[in-house]
Short mmCIF file of C-alpha atoms and ligand atoms in Angstrom, two decimals:
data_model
loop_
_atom_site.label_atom_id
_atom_site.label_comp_id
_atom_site.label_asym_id
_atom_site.label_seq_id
_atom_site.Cartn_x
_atom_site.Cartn_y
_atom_site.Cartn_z
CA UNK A 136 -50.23 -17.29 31.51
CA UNK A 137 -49.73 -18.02 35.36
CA UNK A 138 -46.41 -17.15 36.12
CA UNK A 139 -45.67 -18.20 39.26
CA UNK A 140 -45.40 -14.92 41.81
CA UNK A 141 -48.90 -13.48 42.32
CA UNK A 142 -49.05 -9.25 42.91
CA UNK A 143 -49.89 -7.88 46.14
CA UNK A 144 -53.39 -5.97 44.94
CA UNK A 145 -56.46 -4.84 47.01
CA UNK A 146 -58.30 -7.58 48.77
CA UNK A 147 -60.80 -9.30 46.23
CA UNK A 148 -64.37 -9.65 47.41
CA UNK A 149 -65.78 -12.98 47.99
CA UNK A 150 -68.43 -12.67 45.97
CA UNK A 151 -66.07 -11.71 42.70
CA UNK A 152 -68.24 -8.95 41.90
CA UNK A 153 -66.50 -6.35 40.07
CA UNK A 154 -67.07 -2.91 39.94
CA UNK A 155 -70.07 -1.37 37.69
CA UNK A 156 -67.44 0.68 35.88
CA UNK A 157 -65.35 -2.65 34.99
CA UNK A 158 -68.56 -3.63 32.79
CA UNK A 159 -69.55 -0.03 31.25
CA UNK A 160 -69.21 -1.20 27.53
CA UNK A 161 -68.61 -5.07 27.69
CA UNK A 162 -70.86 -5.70 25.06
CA UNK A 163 -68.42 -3.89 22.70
CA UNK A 164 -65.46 -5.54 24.01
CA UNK A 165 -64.49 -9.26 22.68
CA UNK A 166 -64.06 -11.76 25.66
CA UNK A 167 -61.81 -14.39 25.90
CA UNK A 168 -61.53 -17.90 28.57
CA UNK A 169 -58.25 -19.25 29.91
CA UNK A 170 -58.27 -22.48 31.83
CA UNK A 171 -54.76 -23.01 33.73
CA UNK A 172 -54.07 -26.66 33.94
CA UNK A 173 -51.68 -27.05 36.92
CA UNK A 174 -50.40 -30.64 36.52
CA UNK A 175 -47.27 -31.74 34.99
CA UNK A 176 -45.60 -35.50 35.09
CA UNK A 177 -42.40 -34.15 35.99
CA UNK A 178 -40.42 -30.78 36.39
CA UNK A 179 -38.57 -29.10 34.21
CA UNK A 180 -35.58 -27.52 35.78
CA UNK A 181 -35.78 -23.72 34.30
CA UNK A 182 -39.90 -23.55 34.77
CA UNK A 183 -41.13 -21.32 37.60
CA UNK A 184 -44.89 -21.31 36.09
CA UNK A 185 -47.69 -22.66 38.75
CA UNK A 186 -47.74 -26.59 38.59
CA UNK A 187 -47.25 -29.32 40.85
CA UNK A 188 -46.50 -32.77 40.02
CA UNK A 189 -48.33 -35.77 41.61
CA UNK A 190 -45.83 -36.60 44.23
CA UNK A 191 -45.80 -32.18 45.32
CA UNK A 192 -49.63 -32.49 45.61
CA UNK A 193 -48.92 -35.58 47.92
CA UNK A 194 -51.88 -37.09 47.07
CA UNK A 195 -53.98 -34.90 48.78
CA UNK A 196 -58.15 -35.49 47.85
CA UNK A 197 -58.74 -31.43 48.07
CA UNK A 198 -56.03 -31.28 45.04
CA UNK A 199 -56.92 -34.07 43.14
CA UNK A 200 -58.59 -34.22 39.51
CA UNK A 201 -61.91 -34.62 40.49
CA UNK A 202 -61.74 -31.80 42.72
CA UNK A 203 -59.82 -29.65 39.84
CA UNK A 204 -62.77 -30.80 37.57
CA UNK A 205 -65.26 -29.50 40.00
CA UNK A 206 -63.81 -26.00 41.01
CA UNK A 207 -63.63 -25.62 37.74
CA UNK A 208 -66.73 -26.30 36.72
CA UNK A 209 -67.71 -23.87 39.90
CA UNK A 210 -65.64 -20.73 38.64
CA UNK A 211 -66.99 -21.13 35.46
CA UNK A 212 -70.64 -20.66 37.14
CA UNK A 213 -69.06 -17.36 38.76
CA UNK A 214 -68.03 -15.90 35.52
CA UNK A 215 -71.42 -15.93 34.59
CA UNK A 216 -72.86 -14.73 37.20
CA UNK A 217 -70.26 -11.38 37.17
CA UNK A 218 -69.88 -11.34 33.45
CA UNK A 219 -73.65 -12.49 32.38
CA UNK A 220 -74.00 -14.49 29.17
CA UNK A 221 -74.81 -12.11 27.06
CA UNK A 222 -71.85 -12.33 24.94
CA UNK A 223 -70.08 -15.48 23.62
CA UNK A 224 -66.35 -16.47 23.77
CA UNK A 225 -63.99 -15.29 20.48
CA UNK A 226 -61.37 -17.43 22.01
CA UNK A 227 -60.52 -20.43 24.58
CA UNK A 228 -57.02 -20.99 25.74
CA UNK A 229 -55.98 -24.18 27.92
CA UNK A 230 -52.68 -23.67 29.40
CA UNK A 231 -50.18 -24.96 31.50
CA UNK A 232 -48.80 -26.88 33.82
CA UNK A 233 -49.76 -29.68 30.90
CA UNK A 234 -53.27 -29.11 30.05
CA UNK A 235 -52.71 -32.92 27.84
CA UNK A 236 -52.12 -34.45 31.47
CA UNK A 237 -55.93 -34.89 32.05
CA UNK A 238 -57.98 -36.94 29.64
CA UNK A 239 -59.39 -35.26 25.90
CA UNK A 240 -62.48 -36.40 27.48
CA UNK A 241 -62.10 -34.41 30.65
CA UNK A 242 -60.97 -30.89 28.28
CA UNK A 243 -63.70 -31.44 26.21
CA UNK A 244 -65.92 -31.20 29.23
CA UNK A 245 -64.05 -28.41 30.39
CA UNK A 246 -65.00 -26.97 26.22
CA UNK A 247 -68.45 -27.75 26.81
CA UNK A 248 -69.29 -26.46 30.06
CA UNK A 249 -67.90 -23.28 28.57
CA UNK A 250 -70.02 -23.27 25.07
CA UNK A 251 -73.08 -23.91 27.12
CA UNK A 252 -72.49 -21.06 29.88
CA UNK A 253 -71.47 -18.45 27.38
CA UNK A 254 -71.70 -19.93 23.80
CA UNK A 255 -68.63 -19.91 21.45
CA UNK A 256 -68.49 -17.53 18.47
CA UNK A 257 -68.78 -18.62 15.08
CA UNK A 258 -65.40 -18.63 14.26
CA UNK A 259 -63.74 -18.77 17.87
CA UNK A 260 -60.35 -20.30 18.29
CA UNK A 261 -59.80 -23.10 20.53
CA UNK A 262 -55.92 -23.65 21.75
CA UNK A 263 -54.73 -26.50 23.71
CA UNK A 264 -50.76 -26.63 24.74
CA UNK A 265 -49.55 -30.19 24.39
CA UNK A 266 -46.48 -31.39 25.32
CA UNK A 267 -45.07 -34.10 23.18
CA UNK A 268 -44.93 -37.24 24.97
CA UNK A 269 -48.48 -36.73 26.63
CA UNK A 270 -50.59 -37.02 23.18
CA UNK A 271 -51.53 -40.02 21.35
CA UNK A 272 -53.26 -40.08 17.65
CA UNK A 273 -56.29 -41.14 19.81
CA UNK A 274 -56.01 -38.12 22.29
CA UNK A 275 -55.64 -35.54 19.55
CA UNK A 276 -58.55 -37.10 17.04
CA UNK A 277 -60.90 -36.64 20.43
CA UNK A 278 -60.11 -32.84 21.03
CA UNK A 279 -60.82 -32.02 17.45
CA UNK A 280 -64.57 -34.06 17.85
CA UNK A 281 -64.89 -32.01 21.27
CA UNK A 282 -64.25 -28.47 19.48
CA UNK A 283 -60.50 -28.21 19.78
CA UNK A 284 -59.40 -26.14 16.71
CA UNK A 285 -55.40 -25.35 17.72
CA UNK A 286 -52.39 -27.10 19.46
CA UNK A 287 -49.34 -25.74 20.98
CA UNK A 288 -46.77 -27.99 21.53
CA UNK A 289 -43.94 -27.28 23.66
CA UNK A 290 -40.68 -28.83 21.28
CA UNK A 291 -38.03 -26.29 23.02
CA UNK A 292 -35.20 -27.80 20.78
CA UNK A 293 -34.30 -30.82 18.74
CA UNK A 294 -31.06 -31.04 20.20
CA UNK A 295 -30.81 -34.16 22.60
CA UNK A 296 -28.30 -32.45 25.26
CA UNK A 297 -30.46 -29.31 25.14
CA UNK A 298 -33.39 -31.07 26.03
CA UNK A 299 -31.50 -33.07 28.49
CA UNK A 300 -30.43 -29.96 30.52
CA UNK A 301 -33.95 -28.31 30.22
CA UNK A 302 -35.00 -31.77 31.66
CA UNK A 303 -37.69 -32.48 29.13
CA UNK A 304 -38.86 -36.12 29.19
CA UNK A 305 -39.42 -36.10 25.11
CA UNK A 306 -36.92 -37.35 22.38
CA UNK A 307 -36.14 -34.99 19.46
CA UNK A 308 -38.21 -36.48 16.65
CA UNK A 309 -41.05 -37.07 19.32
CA UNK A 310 -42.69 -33.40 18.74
CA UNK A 311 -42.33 -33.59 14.88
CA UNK A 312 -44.30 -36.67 15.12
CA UNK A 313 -47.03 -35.01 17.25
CA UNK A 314 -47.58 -32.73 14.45
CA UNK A 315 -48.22 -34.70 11.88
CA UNK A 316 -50.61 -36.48 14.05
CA UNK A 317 -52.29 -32.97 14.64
CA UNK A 318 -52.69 -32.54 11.40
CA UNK A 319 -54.28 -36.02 10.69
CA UNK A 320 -56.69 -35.53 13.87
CA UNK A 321 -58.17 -32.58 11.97
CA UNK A 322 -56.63 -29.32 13.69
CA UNK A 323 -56.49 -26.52 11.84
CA UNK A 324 -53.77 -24.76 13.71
CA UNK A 325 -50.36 -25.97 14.70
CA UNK A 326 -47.91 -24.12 16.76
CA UNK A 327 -44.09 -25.11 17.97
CA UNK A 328 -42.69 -23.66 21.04
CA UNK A 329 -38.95 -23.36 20.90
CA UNK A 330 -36.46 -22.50 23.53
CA UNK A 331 -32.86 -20.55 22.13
CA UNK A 332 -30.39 -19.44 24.43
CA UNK A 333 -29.68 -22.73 26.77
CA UNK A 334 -26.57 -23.33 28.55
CA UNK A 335 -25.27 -25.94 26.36
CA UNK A 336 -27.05 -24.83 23.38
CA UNK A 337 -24.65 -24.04 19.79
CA UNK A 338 -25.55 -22.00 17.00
CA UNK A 339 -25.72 -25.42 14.87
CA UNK A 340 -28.22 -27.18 17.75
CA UNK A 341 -30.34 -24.17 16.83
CA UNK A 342 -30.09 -23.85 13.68
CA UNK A 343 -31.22 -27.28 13.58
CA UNK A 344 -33.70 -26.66 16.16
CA UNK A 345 -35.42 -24.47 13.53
CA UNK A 346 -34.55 -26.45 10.45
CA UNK A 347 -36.60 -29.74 12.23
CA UNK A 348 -39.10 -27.64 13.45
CA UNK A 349 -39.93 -25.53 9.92
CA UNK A 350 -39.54 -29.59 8.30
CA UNK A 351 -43.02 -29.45 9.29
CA UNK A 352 -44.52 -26.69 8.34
CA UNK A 353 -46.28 -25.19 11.39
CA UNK A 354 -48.53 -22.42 11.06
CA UNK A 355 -47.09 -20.76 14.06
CA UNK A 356 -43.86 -20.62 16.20
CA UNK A 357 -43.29 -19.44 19.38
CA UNK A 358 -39.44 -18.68 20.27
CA UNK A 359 -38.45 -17.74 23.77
CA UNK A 360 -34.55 -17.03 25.53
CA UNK A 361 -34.26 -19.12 28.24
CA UNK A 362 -35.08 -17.01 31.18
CA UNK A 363 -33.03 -18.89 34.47
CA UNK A 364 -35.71 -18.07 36.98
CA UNK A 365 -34.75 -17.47 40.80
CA UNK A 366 -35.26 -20.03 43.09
CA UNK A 367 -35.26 -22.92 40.38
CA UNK A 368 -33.40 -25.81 39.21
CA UNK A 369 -31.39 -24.72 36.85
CA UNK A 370 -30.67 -21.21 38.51
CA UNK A 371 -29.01 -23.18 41.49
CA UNK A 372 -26.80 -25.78 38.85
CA UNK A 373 -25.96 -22.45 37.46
CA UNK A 374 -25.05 -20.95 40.59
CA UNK A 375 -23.22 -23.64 41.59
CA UNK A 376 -20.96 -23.82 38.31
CA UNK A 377 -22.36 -27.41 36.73
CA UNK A 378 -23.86 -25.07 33.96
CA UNK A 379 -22.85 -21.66 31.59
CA UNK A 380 -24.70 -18.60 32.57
CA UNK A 381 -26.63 -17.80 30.02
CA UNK A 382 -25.06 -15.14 27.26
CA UNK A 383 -27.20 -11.67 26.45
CA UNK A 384 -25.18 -11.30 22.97
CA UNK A 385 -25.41 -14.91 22.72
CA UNK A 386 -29.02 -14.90 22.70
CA UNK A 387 -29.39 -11.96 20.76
CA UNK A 388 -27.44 -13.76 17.87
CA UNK A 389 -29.68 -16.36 18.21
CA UNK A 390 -33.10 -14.19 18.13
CA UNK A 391 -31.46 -12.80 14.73
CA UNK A 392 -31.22 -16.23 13.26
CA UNK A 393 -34.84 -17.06 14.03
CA UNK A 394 -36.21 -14.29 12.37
CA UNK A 395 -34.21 -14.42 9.45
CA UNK A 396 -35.01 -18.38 8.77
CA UNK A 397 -38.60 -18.03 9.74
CA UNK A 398 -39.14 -14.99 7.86
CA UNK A 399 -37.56 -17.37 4.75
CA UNK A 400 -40.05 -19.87 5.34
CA UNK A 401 -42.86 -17.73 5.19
CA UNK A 402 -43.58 -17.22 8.86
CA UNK A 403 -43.55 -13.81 10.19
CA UNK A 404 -43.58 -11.94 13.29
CA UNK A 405 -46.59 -10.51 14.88
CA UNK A 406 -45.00 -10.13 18.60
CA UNK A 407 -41.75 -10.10 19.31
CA UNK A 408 -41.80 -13.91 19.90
CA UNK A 409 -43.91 -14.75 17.77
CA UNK A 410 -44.26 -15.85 14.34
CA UNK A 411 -47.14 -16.83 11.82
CA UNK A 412 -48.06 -17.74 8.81
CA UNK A 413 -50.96 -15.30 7.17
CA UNK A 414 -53.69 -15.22 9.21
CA UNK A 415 -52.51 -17.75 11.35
CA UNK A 416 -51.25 -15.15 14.26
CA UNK A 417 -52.77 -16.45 17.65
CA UNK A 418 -55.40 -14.40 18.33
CA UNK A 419 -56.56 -15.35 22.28
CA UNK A 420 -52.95 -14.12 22.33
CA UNK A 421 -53.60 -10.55 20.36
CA UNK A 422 -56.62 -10.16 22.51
CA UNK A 423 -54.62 -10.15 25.43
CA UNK A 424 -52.52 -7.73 23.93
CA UNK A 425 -55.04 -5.85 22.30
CA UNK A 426 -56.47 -5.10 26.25
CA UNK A 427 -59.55 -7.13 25.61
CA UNK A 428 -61.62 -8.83 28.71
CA UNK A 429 -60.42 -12.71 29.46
CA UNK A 430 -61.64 -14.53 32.76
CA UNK A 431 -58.54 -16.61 33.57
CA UNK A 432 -59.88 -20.05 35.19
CA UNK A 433 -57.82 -22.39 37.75
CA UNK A 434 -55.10 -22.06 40.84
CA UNK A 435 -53.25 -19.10 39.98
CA UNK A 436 -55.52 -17.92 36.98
CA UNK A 437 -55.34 -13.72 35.93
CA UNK A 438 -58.05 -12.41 34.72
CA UNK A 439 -58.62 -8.51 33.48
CA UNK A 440 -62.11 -6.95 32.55
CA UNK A 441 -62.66 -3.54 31.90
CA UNK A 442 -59.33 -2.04 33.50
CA UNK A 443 -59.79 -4.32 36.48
CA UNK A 444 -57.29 -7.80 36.93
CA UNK A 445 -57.62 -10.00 39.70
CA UNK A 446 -55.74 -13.39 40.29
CA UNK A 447 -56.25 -16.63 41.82
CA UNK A 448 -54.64 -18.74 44.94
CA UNK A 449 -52.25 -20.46 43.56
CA UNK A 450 -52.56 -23.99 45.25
CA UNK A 451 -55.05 -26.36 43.46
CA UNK A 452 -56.02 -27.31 47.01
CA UNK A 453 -57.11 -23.71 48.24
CA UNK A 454 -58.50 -23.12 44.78
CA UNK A 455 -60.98 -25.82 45.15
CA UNK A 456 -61.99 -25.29 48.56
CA UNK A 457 -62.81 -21.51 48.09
CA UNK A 458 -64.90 -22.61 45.33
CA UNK A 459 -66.55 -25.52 47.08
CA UNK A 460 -67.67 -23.12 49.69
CA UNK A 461 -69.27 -20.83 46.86
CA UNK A 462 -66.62 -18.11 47.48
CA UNK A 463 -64.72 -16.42 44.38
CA UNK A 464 -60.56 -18.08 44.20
CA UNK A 465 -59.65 -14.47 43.60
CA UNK A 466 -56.36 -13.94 45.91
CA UNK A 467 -56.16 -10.26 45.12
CA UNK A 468 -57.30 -7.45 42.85
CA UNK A 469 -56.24 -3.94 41.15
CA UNK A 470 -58.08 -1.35 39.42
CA UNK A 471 -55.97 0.19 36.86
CA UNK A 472 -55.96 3.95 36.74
CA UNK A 473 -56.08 5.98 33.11
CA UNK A 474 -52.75 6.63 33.46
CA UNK A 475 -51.82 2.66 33.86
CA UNK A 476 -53.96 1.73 31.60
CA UNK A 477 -52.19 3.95 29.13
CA UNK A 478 -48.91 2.92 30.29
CA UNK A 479 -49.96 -0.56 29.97
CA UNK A 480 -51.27 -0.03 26.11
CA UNK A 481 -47.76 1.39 25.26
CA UNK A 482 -45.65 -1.94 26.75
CA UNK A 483 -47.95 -4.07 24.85
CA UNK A 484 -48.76 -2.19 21.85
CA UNK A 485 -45.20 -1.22 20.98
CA UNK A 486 -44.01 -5.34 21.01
CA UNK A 487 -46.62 -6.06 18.12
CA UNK A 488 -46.07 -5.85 14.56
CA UNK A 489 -49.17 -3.83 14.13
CA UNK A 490 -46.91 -0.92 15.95
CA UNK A 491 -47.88 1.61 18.83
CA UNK A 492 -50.70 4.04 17.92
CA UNK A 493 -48.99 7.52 18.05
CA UNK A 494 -52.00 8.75 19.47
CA UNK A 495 -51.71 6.71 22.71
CA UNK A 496 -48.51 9.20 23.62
CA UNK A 497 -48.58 12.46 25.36
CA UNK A 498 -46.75 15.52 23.68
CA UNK A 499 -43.69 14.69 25.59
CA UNK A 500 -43.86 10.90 24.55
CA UNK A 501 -44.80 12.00 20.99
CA UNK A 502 -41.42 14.43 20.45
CA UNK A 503 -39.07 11.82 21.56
CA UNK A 504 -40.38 9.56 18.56
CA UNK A 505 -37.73 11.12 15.96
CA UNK A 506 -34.95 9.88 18.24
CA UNK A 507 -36.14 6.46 18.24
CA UNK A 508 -36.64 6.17 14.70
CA UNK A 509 -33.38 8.08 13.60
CA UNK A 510 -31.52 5.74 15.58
CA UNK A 511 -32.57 2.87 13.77
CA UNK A 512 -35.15 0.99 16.87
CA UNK A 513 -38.27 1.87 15.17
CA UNK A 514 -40.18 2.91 12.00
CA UNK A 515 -42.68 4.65 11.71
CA UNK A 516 -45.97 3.06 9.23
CA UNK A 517 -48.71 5.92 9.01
CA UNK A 518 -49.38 6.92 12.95
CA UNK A 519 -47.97 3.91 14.36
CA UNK A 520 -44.62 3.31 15.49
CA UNK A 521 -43.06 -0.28 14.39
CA UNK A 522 -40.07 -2.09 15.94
CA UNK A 523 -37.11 -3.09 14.08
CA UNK A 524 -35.66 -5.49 14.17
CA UNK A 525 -33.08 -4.79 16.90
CA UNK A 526 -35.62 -2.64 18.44
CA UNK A 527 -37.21 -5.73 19.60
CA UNK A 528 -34.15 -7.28 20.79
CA UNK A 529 -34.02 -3.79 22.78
CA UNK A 530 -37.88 -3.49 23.56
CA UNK A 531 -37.46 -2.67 26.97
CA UNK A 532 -35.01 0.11 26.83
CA UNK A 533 -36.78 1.54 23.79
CA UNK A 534 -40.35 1.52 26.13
CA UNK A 535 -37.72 2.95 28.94
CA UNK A 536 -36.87 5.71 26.76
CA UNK A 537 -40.00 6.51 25.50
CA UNK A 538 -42.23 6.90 28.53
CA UNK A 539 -42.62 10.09 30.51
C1 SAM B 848 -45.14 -23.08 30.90
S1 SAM B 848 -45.10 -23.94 29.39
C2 SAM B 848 -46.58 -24.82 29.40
C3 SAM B 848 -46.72 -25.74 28.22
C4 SAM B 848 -46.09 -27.11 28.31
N1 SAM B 848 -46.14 -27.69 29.60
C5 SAM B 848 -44.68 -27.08 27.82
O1 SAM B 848 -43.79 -27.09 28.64
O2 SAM B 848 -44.50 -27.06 26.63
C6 SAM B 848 -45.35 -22.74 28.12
C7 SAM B 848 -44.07 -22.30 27.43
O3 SAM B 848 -43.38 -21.40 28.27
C8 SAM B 848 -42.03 -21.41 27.89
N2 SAM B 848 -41.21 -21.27 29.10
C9 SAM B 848 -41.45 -21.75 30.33
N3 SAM B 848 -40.47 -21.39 31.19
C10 SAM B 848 -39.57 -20.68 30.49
C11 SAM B 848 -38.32 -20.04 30.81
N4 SAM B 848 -37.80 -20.08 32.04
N5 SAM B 848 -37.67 -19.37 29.81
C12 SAM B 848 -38.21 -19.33 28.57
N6 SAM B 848 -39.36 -19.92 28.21
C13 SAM B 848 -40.03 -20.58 29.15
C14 SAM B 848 -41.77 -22.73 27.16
O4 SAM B 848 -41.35 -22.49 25.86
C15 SAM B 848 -43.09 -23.42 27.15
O5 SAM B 848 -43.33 -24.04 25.93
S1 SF4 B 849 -43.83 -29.43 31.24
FE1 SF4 B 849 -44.15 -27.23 30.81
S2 SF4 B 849 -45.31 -26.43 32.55
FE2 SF4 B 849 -44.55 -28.48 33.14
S3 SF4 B 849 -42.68 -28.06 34.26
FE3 SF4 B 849 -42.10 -28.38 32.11
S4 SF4 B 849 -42.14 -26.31 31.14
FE4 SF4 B 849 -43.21 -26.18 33.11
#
C-alpha cells in the first residue's frame, strides 16, 4: 500500500544498500514484490493514496509511461543488486493508483522482468487490482497468458448514489460483470473490494451491496469504513455541510452485518477486513503481516527487509529521474529496534484470525490477557490470543490496553 504521507526516517543512501544485519537470514525468510501503479483516469473524492491523473502530471515527459516503464524496470535492477537472486518471489502484488490503466501487455512486462531477475516460486500468487470500467474480456484473458493468477477489483458498493458520492466512474452491475469475465479469462482468484459506512449509504444499499457482490461468488472480499481523509474531497463537502459525517456506531452496525452474511456464504475472516473462502486468504497480504521481506516498487513504494523499511519519492517524475541517474528512489529509511519490532508483531498479529502468539508479550503484557478475554474482546485458542468479534471492531483500544 502507498498511502499518501511518507515518514520522516534517516536519510536513505543512494546506493540502497542496506545494512548487513537487514540480510542475516534472508534465505529463510519468504520475499514478496509490490509494484505501485500511480495512474488513475479520474479522482475519487475520499482517496488520499499516491496517484495523479493525466491532467495533475500535466503532461510532463519525466512522468510519463515510458518513463514509469523504465524506472521501473531500473529499481527492479536495484533490488537485485541489494537483495541478490538467490531466492525467488512467493508473491507479486500490483497496486494502485489503477494498475489496469497501463496496457496487460505493459504488466506482463512488468511480470516478466520480475520472473527473470528473481524467478517466481512454484506456486507464487500473482494479484492485480482492477477497477471495473478499465478491463475488457481481452485485457483480463492477456494477464492470465502473462502469469497473472488473482484480481482485485475495487466494486465499493452497488448502490448508484453511493457510488455517485464516492465519485466512482463505474455503474453497479459493471463490477459483477468483470468477474465473470475473470473467471472466463482463466484467474484463479477473485476478490471484491467493498466500501460500508458512506455518507449517504443505508443499511438496505449495503445489504445489497453484499447480496450483489456474494451473487458472484468471489473467493475473497475486502470490506473497508470509509475513512474521510484530511485534505480531500469529500472531507471538505463534509466540512462544508453538502454531506453526513460519517457515523462510528453506524459503521460498526454495518461491520456486524458483513461478517454475519459473509460468514453465511462461506467466506470467513482472516484479518479484520478481510474475508476468504478456504485457502483462498491473500497471502502477499499475510506476508506482510506475517513481517516477511517485500521490496515495494514505484513513486511512493514501502519496502521492509529484515527489520529495516524505507520508502520512495512520491512523484512519478522524481522517481524516474533518481533512477535514471542510477541512484536508489528511496526518500527515507528506519531501522526498527527489538522493541519496535515487537511492538509492531503485536498490532499486526493481534488483527489476524490466526491470533497473537502469547509468547510475543512480556510478563506485564501477558497478565493483562485475563482482562481482555473476561471481558468478552478476545479468546484465547492454545497460546494465541483471538479477536472477537467486537474485539475487532475495538482493535485499537484492545492493542492500547494491552501494550506496556
Ligand atoms: C487505493 S485503491 C486502489 C485500487 C483501485 N484503484 C480501486 O479504487 O479500486 C485500494 C482500495 O482502498 C480502499 N480505499 C481507498 N481509500 C479509502 C478510504 N478513504 N476509506 C476506505 N477505503 C479506502 C478502496 O476500497 C479501494 O478498493
Ligand atoms: S480509482 Fe482507486 S486509486 Fe484511483 S483515485 Fe479512485 S480509489 Fe484512489
Amino acid at each position: 500500500m502507498t498511502p499518501s504521507a511518507l515518514p520522516e526516517g534517516d536519510p536513505a543512501p543512494r546506493d540502497g544498500m542496506l545494512p548487513e544485519a537487514a540480510l542475516v537470514g534472508a534465505g529463510a525468510r519468504g520475499l514478496s514484490a509490490y509494484v505501485h501503479v500511480p495512474f488513475c483516469a479520474s479522482r475519487c473524492g475520499y482517496c488520499d493514496f499516491n496517484t495523479y491523473t493525466a491532467a495533475e502530471l500535466g503532461g510532463a515527459p519525466g512522468a510519463s509511461r515510458e518513463a514509469y516503464l523504465d524506472a521501473v524496470a531500473a529499481e527492479i535492477g536495484l533490488a537485485a543488486r541489494v537483495l541478490g537472486t538467490t531466492r525467488s518471489l512467493d508473491t507479486v502484488f500490483f497496486g494502485g493508483g489503477t494498475p489496469t490503466l497501463l496496457p496487460a501487455a505493459d504488466l506482463g512486462g512488468i511480470l516478466a522482468s520480475l520472473r527473470d531477475t528473481f524467478g517466481l516460486s512454484a506456486d507464487a500468487e500473482v494479484t492485480t487490482e482492477a477497477n471495473p470500467e478499465s478491463v475488457t474480456p481481452e485485457s483480463l484473458s492477456a494477464l492470465v497468458a502473462a502469469g497473472f493468477t488473482r484480481i482485485s477489483f475495487g466494486m465499493q458498493s452497488n448502490a448508484p448514489g453511493v457510488l455517485r458520492v464516492l465519485d466512482r466512474t463505474h455503474t453497479p452491475g459493471r463490477a459483477l460483470e468483470a468477474v465473470g469475465w475473470a473467471r472466463e479469462a482463466g484467474f484463479g482468484s477473485v476478490s471484491l473490494d467493498l466500501i460500508y459506512g458512506s455518507p449517504t449509504e443505508t443499511a438496505d444499499d449495503w445489504r445489497r451491496s453484499l447480496d450483489a457482490a456474494l451473487s458472484v461468488e468471489p473467493d475473497h472480499v475486502s470490506a473497508y469504513a470509509l475513512i474521510v481523509e484530511d485534505g480531500t474531497p469529500l472531507a471538505r463537502r463534509i466540512r462544508r455541510g453538502e454531506l453526513a459525517s460519517t457515523d462510528d456506531d453506524v459503521q460498526a452496525e454495518r461491520y456486524e452485518v458483513a461478517d454475519q452474511v459473509l460468514r453465511e456464504a462461506g467466506l470467513d475472516w482472516y484479518e479484520v477486513s478481510n474475508w476468504s473462502r478456504p485457502s483462498q486468504a491473500c497471502r502477499h497480504n499475510l506476508a506482510y503481516w506475517r513481517g516477511a521481506d517485500w521490496w515495494g516498487i514505484g513513486p511512493g513504494a514501502h519496502s521492509h527487509v529484515g527489520g529495516v523499511r524505507w520508502w520512495n519519492v512520491k512523484h512519478p517524475r522524481s522517481y524516474a529521474e533518481r533512477l535514471a541517474v542510477g541512484d536508489s528512489p528511496a526518500a527515507g529509511r528506519e531501522s526498527l529496534s527489538a522493541h519496535e519490532r515487537r511492538v509492531e508483531r503485536v498490532l499486526l498479529e493481534l488483527r489476524l484470525a490466526e491470533g497473537l502468539d502469547l509468547g510475543v508479550l512480556t510478563g506485564s503484557e501477558q497478565r493483562r490477557v485475563p482482562g481482555i478475554v473476561s471481558s468478552g474482546l478476545a479468546s484465547l485458542v492454545g497460546d494465541r490470543l483471538v479477536l472477537s468479534q467486537r474485539g475487532r471492531l475495538l482493535a485499537d483500544a484492545v492493542i492500547r490496553d494491552l501494550l506496556d
